Amino acid sequence: GSIRDRQLGHSAPGLFSSREHGVLPPSQLVAQHLTQATGFAWAMRMKKAPGAVLAFLSETAADAGDFHSAVNFAGVTKAPIVFLVRRGDVPVAPAPDVEVVDKAVAYGVTSAECGGGPTEIASAVSRAMARARSGDGPTLLEARVGTDPDPLADLRAALVRDGALTETDDFAMRREIMGELESETTAAMAAGPPGRAPLFAEVFAEV
């Protein structure tokens, strides 16, 4: 059968990426993607390319060796990257008194914290990304997300309250998105399973 997946079926379901939007395929391992993100940011700096990298991680990933390698290298190279750490209300053992953001000082990286509200996170990320784009180096940003069951609902309510989104526009947007999802799901089901051809594609270099 044909395959429409740009990753040629090499990634697990749900690990999305988009070259067009600059979204790299995430790693299935807890922190491996951080070293890749730092490398990508360093390449951008070397090529003097505009923009910056935003890397997401959980607080448990901050205990992995890849985390320390990535943040250390980012600090040394002043790579344009922001490490956004999601932290819950309950500290992770065995060091409940040590926050992830405290680790930034060891690598000469700027540290920042924010609450878990959608607008708070958006504002903090914007400031950190602006620093990265201007050449001021990486930031380790810790967001205390907590146990909010639906932050998107909070964001929607805030946008409606501020007048940035109307109920009519919200309904139209939801209808458009649901229609697109239904169309793409139908197309994916109709495509069927991939054939054997992509199995080794882009895995080994041709010599």
Short mmCIF file of C-alpha atoms in Angstrom, two decimals:
data_model
loop_
_atom_site.label_atom_id
_atom_site.label_comp_id
_atom_site.label_asym_id
_atom_site.label_seq_id
_atom_site.Cartn_x
_atom_site.Cartn_y
_atom_site.Cartn_z
CA GLY A 1 0.00 0.00 0.00
CA SER A 2 0.95 3.66 -0.19
CA ILE A 3 2.30 5.64 2.75
CA ARG A 4 1.60 9.31 3.41
CA ASP A 5 3.70 9.54 6.56
CA ARG A 6 6.69 11.80 5.90
CA GLN A 7 8.62 9.85 8.54
CA LEU A 8 8.03 6.71 6.46
CA GLY A 9 6.61 4.83 9.42
CA HIS A 10 9.88 4.99 11.39
CA SER A 11 8.33 6.79 14.36
CA ALA A 12 5.70 5.51 16.75
CA PRO A 13 2.11 6.74 16.27
CA GLY A 14 1.51 10.14 17.83
CA LEU A 15 5.07 11.43 17.37
CA PHE A 16 4.30 14.19 14.92
CA SER A 17 6.71 16.41 13.01
CA SER A 18 6.53 19.07 10.33
CA ARG A 19 9.46 20.38 8.31
CA GLU A 20 7.26 23.22 7.07
CA HIS A 21 6.56 24.44 10.62
CA GLY A 22 9.98 23.61 12.06
CA VAL A 23 8.69 20.82 14.33
CA LEU A 24 11.26 18.05 14.72
CA PRO A 25 10.13 14.49 15.47
CA PRO A 26 10.15 13.95 19.23
CA SER A 27 12.09 11.14 20.88
CA GLN A 28 10.46 8.17 22.54
CA LEU A 29 13.18 8.31 25.21
CA VAL A 30 12.77 10.73 28.08
CA ALA A 31 15.57 13.19 27.27
CA GLN A 32 17.34 12.12 24.10
CA HIS A 33 15.67 14.84 22.05
CA LEU A 34 17.31 17.56 24.16
CA THR A 35 20.79 16.93 22.78
CA GLN A 36 19.34 16.92 19.28
CA ALA A 37 17.54 20.20 19.95
CA THR A 38 20.73 21.79 21.25
CA GLY A 39 22.62 20.61 18.20
CA PHE A 40 19.96 22.09 15.95
CA ALA A 41 20.14 25.41 17.84
CA TRP A 42 23.94 25.45 17.65
CA ALA A 43 23.77 24.86 13.89
CA MET A 44 21.38 27.82 13.60
CA ARG A 45 23.86 30.00 15.49
CA MET A 46 26.79 28.89 13.32
CA LYS A 47 24.81 29.59 10.14
CA LYS A 48 23.50 32.89 11.57
CA ALA A 49 19.99 31.65 10.82
CA PRO A 50 17.10 33.59 12.37
CA GLY A 51 14.89 32.08 15.04
CA ALA A 52 15.39 29.90 18.08
CA VAL A 53 14.59 26.40 19.32
CA LEU A 54 11.97 25.55 21.95
CA ALA A 55 12.51 22.16 23.62
CA PHE A 56 9.88 20.61 25.91
CA LEU A 57 10.66 18.25 28.77
CA SER A 58 9.18 16.88 31.98
CA GLU A 59 10.89 17.36 35.33
CA THR A 60 11.86 13.69 35.38
CA ALA A 61 13.87 14.26 32.20
CA ALA A 62 16.06 16.70 34.15
CA ASP A 63 17.60 13.71 35.96
CA ALA A 64 18.81 12.11 32.73
CA GLY A 65 22.33 12.46 31.44
CA ASP A 66 21.13 13.82 28.10
CA PHE A 67 19.56 16.78 29.91
CA HIS A 68 22.86 17.78 31.51
CA SER A 69 24.78 17.29 28.26
CA ALA A 70 22.27 19.39 26.34
CA VAL A 71 22.08 22.28 28.80
CA ASN A 72 25.85 22.29 29.34
CA PHE A 73 26.58 22.40 25.60
CA ALA A 74 23.93 25.06 25.07
CA GLY A 75 25.54 27.22 27.74
CA VAL A 76 29.02 26.82 26.28
CA THR A 77 27.95 27.62 22.72
CA LYS A 78 25.28 30.22 23.63
CA ALA A 79 22.91 28.30 21.41
CA PRO A 80 19.54 30.00 20.78
CA ILE A 81 17.37 27.55 22.70
CA VAL A 82 14.77 27.56 25.47
CA PHE A 83 14.32 24.45 27.62
CA LEU A 84 10.72 24.48 28.87
CA VAL A 85 10.30 22.22 31.88
CA ARG A 86 6.83 21.12 32.94
CA ARG A 87 6.67 20.74 36.69
CA GLY A 88 3.70 19.49 38.70
CA ASP A 89 2.64 20.43 42.20
CA VAL A 90 4.17 17.33 43.77
CA PRO A 91 8.00 17.36 43.85
CA VAL A 92 9.73 14.35 42.36
CA ALA A 93 11.78 12.21 44.74
CA PRO A 94 14.51 11.84 45.86
CA ALA A 95 15.35 15.57 45.97
CA PRO A 96 12.09 17.44 46.64
CA ASP A 97 13.90 20.63 47.71
CA VAL A 98 15.86 21.04 44.47
CA GLU A 99 14.00 22.69 41.62
CA VAL A 100 14.93 21.94 38.04
CA VAL A 101 15.55 25.62 37.38
CA ASP A 102 18.29 25.63 40.04
CA LYS A 103 20.42 23.45 37.78
CA ALA A 104 20.85 26.28 35.29
CA VAL A 105 23.56 28.00 37.35
CA ALA A 106 25.95 25.07 36.92
CA TYR A 107 25.97 25.56 33.15
CA GLY A 108 25.90 29.34 32.87
CA VAL A 109 22.36 29.30 31.55
CA THR A 110 19.71 31.88 32.39
CA SER A 111 16.96 30.53 34.64
CA ALA A 112 13.34 31.62 34.81
CA GLU A 113 10.10 30.44 36.39
CA CYS A 114 6.43 31.01 35.72
CA GLY A 115 3.02 29.80 36.80
CA GLY A 116 1.03 27.23 34.90
CA GLY A 117 -1.61 29.50 33.41
CA PRO A 118 -1.63 29.53 29.59
CA THR A 119 -1.07 33.28 29.34
CA GLU A 120 1.71 33.16 31.94
CA ILE A 121 3.53 30.43 30.07
CA ALA A 122 3.07 32.17 26.71
CA SER A 123 4.48 35.41 28.12
CA ALA A 124 7.47 33.72 29.77
CA VAL A 125 8.26 31.68 26.65
CA SER A 126 8.04 34.81 24.48
CA ARG A 127 10.56 36.62 26.68
CA ALA A 128 12.95 33.67 26.73
CA MET A 129 12.68 33.12 22.97
CA ALA A 130 13.35 36.84 22.39
CA ARG A 131 16.55 36.51 24.45
CA ALA A 132 17.62 33.51 22.40
CA ARG A 133 16.91 35.21 19.07
CA SER A 134 18.88 38.30 20.08
CA GLY A 135 21.98 36.25 20.83
CA ASP A 136 21.78 36.37 24.63
CA GLY A 137 21.93 32.61 24.97
CA PRO A 138 19.73 29.79 26.28
CA THR A 139 17.17 29.79 29.07
CA LEU A 140 16.00 27.03 31.37
CA LEU A 141 12.36 27.91 32.00
CA GLU A 142 10.34 26.02 34.58
CA ALA A 143 6.54 26.17 34.38
CA ARG A 144 4.61 25.04 37.45
CA VAL A 145 1.68 23.48 35.62
CA GLY A 146 0.13 21.66 38.56
CA THR A 147 -2.95 19.53 38.11
CA ASP A 148 -5.15 21.71 35.89
CA PRO A 149 -7.34 19.18 34.05
CA ASP A 150 -7.92 21.36 31.00
CA PRO A 151 -5.59 24.36 30.46
CA LEU A 152 -7.02 24.86 26.97
CA ALA A 153 -10.43 25.54 28.50
CA ASP A 154 -8.81 28.14 30.75
CA LEU A 155 -7.13 29.74 27.74
CA ARG A 156 -10.39 29.80 25.79
CA ALA A 157 -12.19 31.44 28.71
CA ALA A 158 -9.44 34.06 29.03
CA LEU A 159 -9.55 34.87 25.30
CA VAL A 160 -13.33 35.23 25.38
CA ARG A 161 -13.15 37.35 28.52
CA ASP A 162 -10.55 39.66 26.94
CA GLY A 163 -12.53 39.98 23.71
CA ALA A 164 -9.83 38.31 21.59
CA LEU A 165 -12.20 35.46 20.73
CA THR A 166 -15.95 35.44 20.24
CA GLU A 167 -18.26 32.49 20.74
CA THR A 168 -19.12 32.57 17.05
CA ASP A 169 -15.47 32.51 15.96
CA ASP A 170 -14.75 29.73 18.44
CA PHE A 171 -17.60 27.60 17.07
CA ALA A 172 -16.48 28.18 13.48
CA MET A 173 -12.88 27.28 14.32
CA ARG A 174 -13.93 24.09 16.11
CA ARG A 175 -16.14 23.06 13.19
CA GLU A 176 -13.31 23.67 10.72
CA ILE A 177 -10.84 21.66 12.81
CA MET A 178 -13.25 18.75 13.28
CA GLY A 179 -13.91 18.68 9.55
CA GLU A 180 -10.19 18.62 8.78
CA LEU A 181 -9.59 15.83 11.31
CA GLU A 182 -12.42 13.75 9.88
CA SER A 183 -11.13 14.23 6.34
CA GLU A 184 -7.54 13.31 7.22
CA THR A 185 -8.64 10.31 9.29
CA THR A 186 -10.73 9.00 6.40
CA ALA A 187 -7.80 9.45 4.01
CA ALA A 188 -5.41 7.70 6.40
CA MET A 189 -7.74 4.74 6.82
CA ALA A 190 -8.17 4.47 3.06
CA ALA A 191 -4.39 4.51 2.47
CA GLY A 192 -3.97 1.18 4.21
CA PRO A 193 -0.77 -0.21 5.71
CA PRO A 194 2.58 0.77 4.16
CA GLY A 195 4.46 -1.61 1.93
CA ARG A 196 7.96 -2.94 2.51
CA ALA A 197 9.69 -0.33 0.37
CA PRO A 198 10.04 2.37 3.07
CA LEU A 199 11.39 -0.09 5.66
CA PHE A 200 15.05 0.80 5.04
CA ALA A 201 14.53 4.14 3.34
CA GLU A 202 16.67 6.95 4.84
CA VAL A 203 18.11 4.52 7.38
CA PHE A 204 21.42 3.67 5.72
CA ALA A 205 23.57 5.98 3.62
CA GLU A 206 24.15 4.97 0.05
CA VAL A 207 27.83 4.39 -0.71
#
